[in-house]
Short mmCIF file of C-alpha atoms in Angstrom, two decimals:
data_model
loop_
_atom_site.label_atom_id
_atom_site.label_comp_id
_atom_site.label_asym_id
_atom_site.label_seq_id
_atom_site.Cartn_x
_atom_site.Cartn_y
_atom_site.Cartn_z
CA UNK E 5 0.00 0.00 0.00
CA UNK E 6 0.83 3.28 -1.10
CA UNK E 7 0.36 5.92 1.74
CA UNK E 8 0.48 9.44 2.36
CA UNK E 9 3.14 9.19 4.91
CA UNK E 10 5.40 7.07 2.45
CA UNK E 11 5.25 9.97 -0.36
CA UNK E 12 5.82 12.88 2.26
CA UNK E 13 9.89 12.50 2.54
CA UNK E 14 9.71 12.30 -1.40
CA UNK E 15 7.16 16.11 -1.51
CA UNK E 16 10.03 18.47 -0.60
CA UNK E 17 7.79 21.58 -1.03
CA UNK E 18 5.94 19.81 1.99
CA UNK E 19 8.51 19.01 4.27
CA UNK E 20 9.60 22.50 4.08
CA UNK E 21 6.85 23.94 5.25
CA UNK E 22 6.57 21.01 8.24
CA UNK E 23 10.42 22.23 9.28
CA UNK E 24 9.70 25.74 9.04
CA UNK E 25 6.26 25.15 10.89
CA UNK E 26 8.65 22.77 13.61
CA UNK E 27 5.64 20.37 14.01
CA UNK E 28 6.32 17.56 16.51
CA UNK E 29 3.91 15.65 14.80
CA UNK E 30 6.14 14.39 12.11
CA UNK E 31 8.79 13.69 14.11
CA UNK E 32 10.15 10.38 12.93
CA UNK E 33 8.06 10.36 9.63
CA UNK E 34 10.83 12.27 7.68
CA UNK E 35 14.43 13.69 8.30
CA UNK E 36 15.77 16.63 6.85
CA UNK E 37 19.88 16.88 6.09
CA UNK E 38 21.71 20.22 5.75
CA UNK E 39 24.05 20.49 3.01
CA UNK E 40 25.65 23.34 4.56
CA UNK E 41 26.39 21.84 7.71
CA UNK E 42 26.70 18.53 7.38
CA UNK E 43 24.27 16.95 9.72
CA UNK E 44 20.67 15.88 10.20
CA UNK E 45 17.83 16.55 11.95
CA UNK E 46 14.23 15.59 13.41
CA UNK E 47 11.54 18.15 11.49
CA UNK E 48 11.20 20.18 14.69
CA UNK E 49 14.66 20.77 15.49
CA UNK E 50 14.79 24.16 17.47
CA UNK E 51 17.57 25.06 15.37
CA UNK E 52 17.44 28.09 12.79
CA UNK E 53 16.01 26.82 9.84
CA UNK E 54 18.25 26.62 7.04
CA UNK E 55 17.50 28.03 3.43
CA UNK E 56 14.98 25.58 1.08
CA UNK E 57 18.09 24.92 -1.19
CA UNK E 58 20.34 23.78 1.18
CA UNK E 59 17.73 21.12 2.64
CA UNK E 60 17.64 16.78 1.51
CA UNK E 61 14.78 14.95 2.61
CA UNK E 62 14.91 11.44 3.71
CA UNK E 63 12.93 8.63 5.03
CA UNK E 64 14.77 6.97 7.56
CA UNK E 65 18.29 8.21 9.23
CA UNK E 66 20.18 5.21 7.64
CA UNK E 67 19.57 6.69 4.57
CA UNK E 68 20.90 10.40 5.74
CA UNK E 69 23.96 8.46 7.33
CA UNK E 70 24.18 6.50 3.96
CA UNK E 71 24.52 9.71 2.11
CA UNK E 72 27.53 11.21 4.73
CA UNK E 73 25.12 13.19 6.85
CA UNK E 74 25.72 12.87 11.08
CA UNK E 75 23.11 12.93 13.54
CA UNK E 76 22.28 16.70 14.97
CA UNK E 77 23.44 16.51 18.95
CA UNK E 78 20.69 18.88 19.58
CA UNK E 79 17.85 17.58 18.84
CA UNK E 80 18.86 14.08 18.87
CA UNK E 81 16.70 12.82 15.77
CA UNK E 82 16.84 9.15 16.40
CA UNK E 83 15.30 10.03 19.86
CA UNK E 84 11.70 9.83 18.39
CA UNK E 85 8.54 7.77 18.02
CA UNK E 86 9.06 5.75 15.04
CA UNK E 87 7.39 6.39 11.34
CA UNK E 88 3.95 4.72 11.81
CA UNK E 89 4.53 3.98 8.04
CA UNK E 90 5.15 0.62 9.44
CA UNK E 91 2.46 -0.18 10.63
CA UNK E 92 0.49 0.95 7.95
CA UNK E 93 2.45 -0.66 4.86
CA UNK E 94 2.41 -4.12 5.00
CA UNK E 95 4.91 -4.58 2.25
CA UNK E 96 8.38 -5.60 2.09
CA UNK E 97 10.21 -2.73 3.45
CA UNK E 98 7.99 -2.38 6.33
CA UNK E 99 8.45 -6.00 7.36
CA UNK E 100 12.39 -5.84 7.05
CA UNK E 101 11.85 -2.38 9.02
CA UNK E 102 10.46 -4.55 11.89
CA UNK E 103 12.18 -7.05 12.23
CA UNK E 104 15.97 -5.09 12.21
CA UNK E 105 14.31 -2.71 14.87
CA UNK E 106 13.97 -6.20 16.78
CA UNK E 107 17.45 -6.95 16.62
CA UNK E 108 17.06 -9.80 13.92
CA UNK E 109 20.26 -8.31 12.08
CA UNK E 110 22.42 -8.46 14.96
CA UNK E 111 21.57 -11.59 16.17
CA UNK E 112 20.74 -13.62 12.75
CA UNK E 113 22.98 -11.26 9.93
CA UNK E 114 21.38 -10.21 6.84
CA UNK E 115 21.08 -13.66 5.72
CA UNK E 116 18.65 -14.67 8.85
CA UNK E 117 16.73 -11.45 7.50
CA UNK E 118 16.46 -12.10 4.23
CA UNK E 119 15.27 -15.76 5.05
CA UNK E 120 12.76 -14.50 7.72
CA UNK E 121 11.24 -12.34 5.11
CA UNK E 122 11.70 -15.28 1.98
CA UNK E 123 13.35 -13.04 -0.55
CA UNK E 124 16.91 -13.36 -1.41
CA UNK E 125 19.56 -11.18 -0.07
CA UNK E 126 19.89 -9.57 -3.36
CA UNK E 127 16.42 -9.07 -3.70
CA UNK E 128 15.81 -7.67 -0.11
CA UNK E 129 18.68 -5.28 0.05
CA UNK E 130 17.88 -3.84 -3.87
CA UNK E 131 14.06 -3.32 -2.47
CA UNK E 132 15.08 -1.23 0.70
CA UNK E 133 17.77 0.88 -1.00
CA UNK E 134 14.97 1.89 -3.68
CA UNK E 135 12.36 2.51 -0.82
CA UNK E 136 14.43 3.51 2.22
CA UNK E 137 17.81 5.36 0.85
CA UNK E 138 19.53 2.36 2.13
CA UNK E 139 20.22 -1.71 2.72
CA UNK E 140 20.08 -3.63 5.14
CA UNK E 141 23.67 -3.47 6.69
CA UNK E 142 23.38 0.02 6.43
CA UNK E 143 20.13 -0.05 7.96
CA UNK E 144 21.17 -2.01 11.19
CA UNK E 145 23.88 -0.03 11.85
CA UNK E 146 21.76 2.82 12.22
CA UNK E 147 19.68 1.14 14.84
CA UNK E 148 23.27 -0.27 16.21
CA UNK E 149 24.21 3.46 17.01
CA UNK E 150 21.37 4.23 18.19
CA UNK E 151 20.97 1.65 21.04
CA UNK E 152 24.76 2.19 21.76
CA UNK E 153 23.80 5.63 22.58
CA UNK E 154 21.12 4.70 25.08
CA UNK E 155 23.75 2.22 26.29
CA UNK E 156 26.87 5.23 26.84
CA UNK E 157 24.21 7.70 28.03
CA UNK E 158 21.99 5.69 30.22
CA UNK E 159 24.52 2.72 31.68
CA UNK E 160 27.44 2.90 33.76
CA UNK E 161 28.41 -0.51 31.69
CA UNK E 162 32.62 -0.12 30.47
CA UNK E 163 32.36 1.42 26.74
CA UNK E 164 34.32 -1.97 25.56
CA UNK E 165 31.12 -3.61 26.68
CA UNK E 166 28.87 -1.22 25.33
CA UNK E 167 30.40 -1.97 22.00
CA UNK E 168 29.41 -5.58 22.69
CA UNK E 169 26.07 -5.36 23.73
CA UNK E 170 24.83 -3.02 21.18
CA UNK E 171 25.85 -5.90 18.36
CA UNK E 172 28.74 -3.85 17.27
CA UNK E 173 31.37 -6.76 15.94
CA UNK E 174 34.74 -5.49 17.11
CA UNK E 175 35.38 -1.72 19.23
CA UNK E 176 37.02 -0.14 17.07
CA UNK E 177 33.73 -0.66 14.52
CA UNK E 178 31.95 1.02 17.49
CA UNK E 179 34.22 3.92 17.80
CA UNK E 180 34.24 4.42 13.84
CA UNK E 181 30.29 4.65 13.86
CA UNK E 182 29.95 6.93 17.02
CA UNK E 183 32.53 9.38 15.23
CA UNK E 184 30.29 9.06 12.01
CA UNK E 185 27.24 9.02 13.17
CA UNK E 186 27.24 11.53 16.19
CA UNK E 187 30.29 13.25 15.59
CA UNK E 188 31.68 12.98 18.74
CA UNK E 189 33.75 9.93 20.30
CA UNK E 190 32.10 7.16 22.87
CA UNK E 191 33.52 8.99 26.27
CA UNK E 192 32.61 12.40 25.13
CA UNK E 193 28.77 10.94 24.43
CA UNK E 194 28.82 9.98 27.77
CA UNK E 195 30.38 12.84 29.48
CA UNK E 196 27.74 14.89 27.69
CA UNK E 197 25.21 13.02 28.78
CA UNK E 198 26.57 13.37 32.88
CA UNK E 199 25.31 16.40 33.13
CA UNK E 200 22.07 15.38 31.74
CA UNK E 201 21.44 12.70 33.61
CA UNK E 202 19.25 13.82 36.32
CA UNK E 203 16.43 14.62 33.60
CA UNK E 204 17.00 11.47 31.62
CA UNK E 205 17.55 8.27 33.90
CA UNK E 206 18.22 6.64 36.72
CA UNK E 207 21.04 4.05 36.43
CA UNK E 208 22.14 0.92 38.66
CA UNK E 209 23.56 -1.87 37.12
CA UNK E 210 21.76 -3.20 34.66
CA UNK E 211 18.85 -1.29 35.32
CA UNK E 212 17.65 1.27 32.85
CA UNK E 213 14.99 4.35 33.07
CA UNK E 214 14.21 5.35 29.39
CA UNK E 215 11.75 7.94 28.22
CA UNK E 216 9.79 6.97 25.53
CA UNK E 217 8.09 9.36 22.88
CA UNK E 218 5.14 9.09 21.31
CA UNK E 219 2.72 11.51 19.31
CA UNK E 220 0.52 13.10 21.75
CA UNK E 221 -2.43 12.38 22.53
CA UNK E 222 -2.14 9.12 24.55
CA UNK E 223 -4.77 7.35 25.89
CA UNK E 224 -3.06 5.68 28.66
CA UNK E 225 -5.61 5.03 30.72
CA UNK E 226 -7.44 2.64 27.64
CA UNK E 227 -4.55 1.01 27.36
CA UNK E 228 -4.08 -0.06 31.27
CA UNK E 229 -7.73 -0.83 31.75
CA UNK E 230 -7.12 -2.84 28.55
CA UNK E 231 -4.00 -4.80 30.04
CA UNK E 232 -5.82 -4.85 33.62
CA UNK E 233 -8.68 -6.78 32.02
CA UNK E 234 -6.38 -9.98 30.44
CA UNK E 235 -3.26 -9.64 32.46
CA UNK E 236 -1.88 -13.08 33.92
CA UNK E 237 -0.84 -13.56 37.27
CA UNK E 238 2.89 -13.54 37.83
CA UNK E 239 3.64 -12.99 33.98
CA UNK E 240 1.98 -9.27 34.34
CA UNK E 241 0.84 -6.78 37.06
CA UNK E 242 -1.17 -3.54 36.24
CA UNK E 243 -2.23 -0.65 38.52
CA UNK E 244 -4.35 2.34 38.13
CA UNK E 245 -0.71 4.18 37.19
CA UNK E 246 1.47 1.34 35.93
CA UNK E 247 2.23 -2.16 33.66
CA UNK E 248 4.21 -4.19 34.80
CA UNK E 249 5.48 -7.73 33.45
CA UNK E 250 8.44 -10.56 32.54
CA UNK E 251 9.90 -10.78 28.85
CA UNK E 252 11.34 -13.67 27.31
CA UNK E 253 14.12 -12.28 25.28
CA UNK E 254 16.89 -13.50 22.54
CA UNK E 255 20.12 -13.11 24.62
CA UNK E 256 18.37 -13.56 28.32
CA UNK E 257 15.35 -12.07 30.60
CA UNK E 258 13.65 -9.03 31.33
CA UNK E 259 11.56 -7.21 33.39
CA UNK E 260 9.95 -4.22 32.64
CA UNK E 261 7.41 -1.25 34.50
CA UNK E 262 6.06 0.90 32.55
CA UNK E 263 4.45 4.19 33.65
CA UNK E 264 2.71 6.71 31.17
CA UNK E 265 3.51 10.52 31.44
CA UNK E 266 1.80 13.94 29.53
CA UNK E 267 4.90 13.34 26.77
CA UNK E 268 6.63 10.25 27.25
CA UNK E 269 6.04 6.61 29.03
CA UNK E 270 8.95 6.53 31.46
CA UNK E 271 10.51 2.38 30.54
CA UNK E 272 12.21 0.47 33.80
CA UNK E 273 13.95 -2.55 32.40
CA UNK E 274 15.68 -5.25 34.35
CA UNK E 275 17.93 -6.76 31.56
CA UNK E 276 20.05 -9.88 32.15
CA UNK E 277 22.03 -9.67 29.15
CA UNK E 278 22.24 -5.59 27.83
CA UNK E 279 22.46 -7.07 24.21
CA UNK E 280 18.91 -6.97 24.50
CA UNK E 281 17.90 -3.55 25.16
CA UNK E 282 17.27 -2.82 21.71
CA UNK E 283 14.88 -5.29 20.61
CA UNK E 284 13.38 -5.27 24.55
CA UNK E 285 12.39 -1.07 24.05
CA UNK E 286 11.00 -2.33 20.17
CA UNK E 287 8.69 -4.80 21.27
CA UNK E 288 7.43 -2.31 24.34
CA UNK E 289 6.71 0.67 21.82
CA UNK E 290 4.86 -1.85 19.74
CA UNK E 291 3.11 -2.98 22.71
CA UNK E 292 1.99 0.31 23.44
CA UNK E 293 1.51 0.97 19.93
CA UNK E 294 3.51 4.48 20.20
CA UNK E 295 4.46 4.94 16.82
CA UNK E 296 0.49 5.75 15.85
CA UNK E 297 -0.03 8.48 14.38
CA UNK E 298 -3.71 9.77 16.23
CA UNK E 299 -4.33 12.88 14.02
CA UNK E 300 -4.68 10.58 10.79
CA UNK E 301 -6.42 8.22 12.79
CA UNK E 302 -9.05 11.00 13.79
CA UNK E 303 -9.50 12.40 10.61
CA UNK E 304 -11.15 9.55 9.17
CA UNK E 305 -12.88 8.11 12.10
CA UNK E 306 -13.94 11.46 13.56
CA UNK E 307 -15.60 12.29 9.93
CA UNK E 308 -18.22 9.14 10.81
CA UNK E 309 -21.33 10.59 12.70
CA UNK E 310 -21.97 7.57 15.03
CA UNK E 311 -17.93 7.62 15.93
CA UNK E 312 -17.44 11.17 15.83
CA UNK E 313 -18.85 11.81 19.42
CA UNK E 314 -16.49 9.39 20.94
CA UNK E 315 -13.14 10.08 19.06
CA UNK E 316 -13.72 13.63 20.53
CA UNK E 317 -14.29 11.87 24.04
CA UNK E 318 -11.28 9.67 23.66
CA UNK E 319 -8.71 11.09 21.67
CA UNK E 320 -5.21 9.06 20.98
CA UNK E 321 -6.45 5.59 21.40
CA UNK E 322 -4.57 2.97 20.71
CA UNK E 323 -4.46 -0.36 19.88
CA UNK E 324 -2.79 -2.91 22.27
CA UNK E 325 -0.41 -4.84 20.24
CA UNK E 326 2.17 -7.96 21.62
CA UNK E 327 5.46 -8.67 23.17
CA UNK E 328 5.82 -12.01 21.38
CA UNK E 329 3.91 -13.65 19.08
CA UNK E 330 3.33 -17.11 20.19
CA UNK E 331 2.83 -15.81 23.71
CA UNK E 332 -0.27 -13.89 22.33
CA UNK E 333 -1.37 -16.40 20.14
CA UNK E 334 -1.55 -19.35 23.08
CA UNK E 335 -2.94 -16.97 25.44
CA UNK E 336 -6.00 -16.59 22.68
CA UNK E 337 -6.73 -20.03 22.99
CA UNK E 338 -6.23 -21.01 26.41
CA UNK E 339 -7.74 -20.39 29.79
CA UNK E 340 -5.23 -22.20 31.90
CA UNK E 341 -1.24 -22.62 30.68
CA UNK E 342 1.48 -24.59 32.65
CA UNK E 343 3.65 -22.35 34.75
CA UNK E 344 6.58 -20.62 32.87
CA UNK E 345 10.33 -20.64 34.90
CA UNK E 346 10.85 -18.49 37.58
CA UNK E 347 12.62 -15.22 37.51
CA UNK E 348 13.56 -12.82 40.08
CA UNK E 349 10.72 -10.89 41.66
CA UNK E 350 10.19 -7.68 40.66
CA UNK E 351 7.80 -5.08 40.64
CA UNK E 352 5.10 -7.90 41.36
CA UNK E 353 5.60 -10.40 38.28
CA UNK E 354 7.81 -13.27 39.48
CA UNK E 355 7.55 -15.98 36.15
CA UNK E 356 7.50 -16.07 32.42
CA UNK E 357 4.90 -16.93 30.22
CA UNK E 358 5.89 -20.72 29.45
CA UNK E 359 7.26 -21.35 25.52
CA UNK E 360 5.31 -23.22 23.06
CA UNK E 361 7.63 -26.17 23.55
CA UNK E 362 6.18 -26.02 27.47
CA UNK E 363 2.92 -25.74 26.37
CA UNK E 364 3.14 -28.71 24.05
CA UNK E 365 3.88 -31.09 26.68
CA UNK E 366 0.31 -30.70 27.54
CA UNK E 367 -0.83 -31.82 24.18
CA UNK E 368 -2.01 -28.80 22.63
CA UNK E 369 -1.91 -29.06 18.86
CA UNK E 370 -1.16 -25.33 17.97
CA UNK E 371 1.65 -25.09 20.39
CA UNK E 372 2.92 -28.61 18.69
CA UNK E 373 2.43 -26.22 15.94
CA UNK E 374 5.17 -23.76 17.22
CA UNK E 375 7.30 -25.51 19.05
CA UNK E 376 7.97 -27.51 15.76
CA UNK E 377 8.06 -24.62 13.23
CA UNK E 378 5.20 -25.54 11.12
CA UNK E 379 3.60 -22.05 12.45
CA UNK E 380 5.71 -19.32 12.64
CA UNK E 381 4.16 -16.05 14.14
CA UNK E 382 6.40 -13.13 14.43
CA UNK E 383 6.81 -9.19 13.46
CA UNK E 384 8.43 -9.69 9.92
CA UNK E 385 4.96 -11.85 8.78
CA UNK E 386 3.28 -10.79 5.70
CA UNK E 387 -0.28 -10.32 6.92
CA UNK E 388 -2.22 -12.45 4.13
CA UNK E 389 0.33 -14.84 4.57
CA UNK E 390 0.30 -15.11 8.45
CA UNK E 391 -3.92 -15.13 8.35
CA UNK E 392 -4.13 -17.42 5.69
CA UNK E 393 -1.04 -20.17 8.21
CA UNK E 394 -3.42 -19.46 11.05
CA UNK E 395 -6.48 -20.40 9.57
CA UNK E 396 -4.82 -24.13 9.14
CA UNK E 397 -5.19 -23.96 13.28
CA UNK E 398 -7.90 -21.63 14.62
CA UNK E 399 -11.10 -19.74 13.26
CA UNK E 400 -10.61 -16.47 11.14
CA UNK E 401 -12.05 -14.16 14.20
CA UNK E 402 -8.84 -15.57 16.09
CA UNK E 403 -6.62 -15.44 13.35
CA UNK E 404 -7.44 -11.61 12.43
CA UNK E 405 -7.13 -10.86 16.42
CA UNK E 406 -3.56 -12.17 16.20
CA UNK E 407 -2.62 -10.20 13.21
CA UNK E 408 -3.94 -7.15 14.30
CA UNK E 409 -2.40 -7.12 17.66
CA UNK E 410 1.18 -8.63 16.96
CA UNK E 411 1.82 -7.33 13.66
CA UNK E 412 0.18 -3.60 14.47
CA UNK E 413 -1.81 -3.65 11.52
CA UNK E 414 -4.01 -0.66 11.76
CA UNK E 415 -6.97 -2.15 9.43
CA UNK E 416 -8.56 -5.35 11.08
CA UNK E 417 -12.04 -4.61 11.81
CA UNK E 418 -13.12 -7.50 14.57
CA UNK E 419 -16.15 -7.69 13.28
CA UNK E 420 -17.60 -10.38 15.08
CA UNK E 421 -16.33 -9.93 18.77
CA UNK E 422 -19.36 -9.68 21.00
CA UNK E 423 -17.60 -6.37 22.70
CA UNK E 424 -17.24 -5.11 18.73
CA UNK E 425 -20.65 -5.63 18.22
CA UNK E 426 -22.49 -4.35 21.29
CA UNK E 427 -20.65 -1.12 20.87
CA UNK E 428 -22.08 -0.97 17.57
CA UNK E 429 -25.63 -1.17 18.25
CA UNK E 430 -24.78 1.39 21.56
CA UNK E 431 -23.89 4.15 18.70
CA UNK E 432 -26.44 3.39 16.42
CA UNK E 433 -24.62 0.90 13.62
CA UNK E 434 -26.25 -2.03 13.02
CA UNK E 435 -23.96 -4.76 13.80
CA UNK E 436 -24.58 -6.64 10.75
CA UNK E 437 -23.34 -3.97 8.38
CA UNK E 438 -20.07 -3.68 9.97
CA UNK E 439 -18.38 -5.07 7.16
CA UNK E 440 -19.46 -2.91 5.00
CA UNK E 441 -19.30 0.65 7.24
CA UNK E 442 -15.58 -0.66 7.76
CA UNK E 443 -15.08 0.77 4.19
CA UNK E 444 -15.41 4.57 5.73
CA UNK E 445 -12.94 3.49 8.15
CA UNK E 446 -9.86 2.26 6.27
CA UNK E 447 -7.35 1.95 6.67
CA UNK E 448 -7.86 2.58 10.77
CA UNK E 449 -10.23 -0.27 11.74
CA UNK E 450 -8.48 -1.50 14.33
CA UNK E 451 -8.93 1.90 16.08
CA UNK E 452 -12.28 1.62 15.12
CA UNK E 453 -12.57 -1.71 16.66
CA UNK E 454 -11.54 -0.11 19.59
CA UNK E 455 -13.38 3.02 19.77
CA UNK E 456 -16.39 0.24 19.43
CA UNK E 457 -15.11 -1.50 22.70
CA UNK E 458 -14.86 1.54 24.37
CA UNK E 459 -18.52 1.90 23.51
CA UNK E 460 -19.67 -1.37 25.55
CA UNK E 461 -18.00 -0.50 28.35
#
């Protein structure tokens, strides 16, 4: 899918007008390089806005970095909610996007990407430099530099080590890219960041305090009654204020509070192994789905009558999405799994959710499924594709839930959940023409979905 968001980097006429307007709200959705100086920005940088001609516009800051361009140290343009774009394309780019902001790169190389996503290596990296300014490598080292800056400026971990655990293959690889990328060597990132450091974390050990952005508004309280009403005791814990819960991670465990603020959800991890932090802070902003963009999402919905009320009510809801794929796709099907291994308490969840091979043992076909590959339910899924694999297992209202919520895609109307369709008939629609009022609401009926909840209380 073609969408307005992917064709704004390319309108330069429009980008202008977003940097000289500074508007937050496309923050992440495009970056802006400056000939003159050398260096690139977020749209709203506070900085004086340079002249039209001396201004590139790109989509992603691989791309900038790609074309000799280092990252602005003032307004820090990797420190941003991510392009929704991804969300809302389901093509290849957007699936690669995913999966390298999950660490698959790092931990599988481009060939463990390119297999993930079926295309060849060739294919994918051709496909990405046409759409995104850049390959894969090039790609991953962007998000490389970026989590080795949370890593100088938020840890108290030796630099050698933070070289390490961002997936950097040898230090002096790490130094190169810090020099490139931020101008600026490792040590003087982090004594920058010292005097910082009140206002942007609390260290100790391997315990980090992240803030992290999102396009205002935020319905945070939807999303914690939302979390309150399925959480599982010991994997999760939820408060009026907080969410709280265990993650099962590539290199090791995690634990992770999360507390929603006016402009940022401050992120508490518990890490066992820091080579995670990356792909632990991904699958948390998809969680809380805060790379949505709400003002698209209420210009179409608010334009429906019946909705329009409640989008005004509610504004910046979001759509739950998932930590893990098979964990969200057992926990659709079962009432009762076996107990996952214990971790360390903290902040009230003590266990993890069990793996598929755990729930297998109990003779559950779809976790058979999982444990032995022949399903395979994870970020970098085509959505057709992933539906149409489900479908072999469960029943297409439980196979569209799953897509929706662990891929984020924005347009899966849930037609036929009984909280979907008592909303409905609260505001007037008749539940049986959902289908076809969905058309109005494309490509946001997901949100839809859950501005219907909302409406059944």
């Amino acid at each position: 899918m073609v969408t307005e968001t992917l064709a704004l980097w390319r309108d330069a006429e429009r980008c202008y007008r977003v940097v000289t307007a500074r508007d937050s709200r496309f923050d992440g959705q495009f970056i802006m390089a400056v000939r003159t100086t050398g260096i690139y920005c977020r749209p709203s940088c506070p900085a004086s806005t340079p002249k039209v001609q001396n201004v590139r516009f790109f989509p992603t800051s691989a791309a900038a970095q790609a074309n000799g361009f280092r990252a602005c140290r003032r307004c820090l343009p990797d420190a941003v909610p991510g392009s929704p774009d991804w969300n809302v394309r389901a093509d290849l780019a957007a699936r690669a996007m995913r999966l390298i902001s999950d660490g698959t790169v790092e931990r599988e190389g481009v060939p463990g990407l390119a297999r993930r996503l079926g295309y060849s290596e060739r294919q994918l990296g051709r496909v990405l430099t046409a759409e995104l300014g850049a390959g894969p490598l090039a790609l991953a080292r962007a998000h490389r530099a970026h989590s080795a800056r949370l890593l100088i400026e938020l840890s108290e971990l030796p630099l050698t080590d933070v070289a390490f655990a961002a997936g950097f293959s040898s230090v002096r690889q790490f130094n190169e890219t810090i020099r490139e990328v931020f101008a600026t060597t490792p040590s003087q990132l982090r004594v920058s960041a010292a005097s910082r450091r009140g206002r942007l974390s609390d260290v100790t050990g391997t315990r980090l305090s992240l803030r992290l952005p999102f396009r205002p508004p935020f319905d945070a309280s939807g999303l914690l009654r939302f979390f309150a009403d399925h959480a599982m005791p010991g994997v999760e814990e939820v408060t009026s204020e907080t969410y709280a819960r265990t993650l099962r991670l590539a290199h090791g465990t995690g634990v992770v509070r999360l507390t929603p603020a006016p402009d940022h959800v401050r992120c508490e991890l518990a890490l066992t192994d820091l080579r995670d932090l990356g792909s632990a802070v991904s699958r948390v902003r998809r969680l809380l789905d805060l790379d949505a963009d709400p003002a698209a999402v209420t210009r179409v919905l608010g334009a429906d009558p019946a909705l329009a009320p409640l989008v005004a009510a509610v504004p910046g809801l979001r759509v739950p999405g998932a930590v893990d794929g098979e964990e969200l796709l057992l926990r659709a099907l079962l009432s009762e799994v076996p107990p996952g291994e214990e971790v360390p308490g903290e902040w009230g969840v003590t266990r993890l959710f069990p793996t598929a091979a755990q729930v297998a043992a109990t003779g559950h076909p779809v976790a058979a499924a999982l444990a032995e590959g022949r399903l395979d339910v994870h970020v970098g899924r085509d959505a057709a594709d992933l539906r149409a694999e489900l479908l072999a297992y469960v029943d297409p209202s439980t196979a569209d839930y799953v897509v929706m919520r662990v891929l984020g895609a924005p347009d899966v109307l849930l037609a036929d959940d009984p909280a979907v369709r008592r909303g409905a008939a609260d505001l007037g629609i008749a539940p049986d023409s959902l289908g076809e009022r969905a058309r109005a609401w494309t490509p946001w009926c997901s949100y839809a979905g859950m501005y219907l909840r909302r409406a059944a209380g």
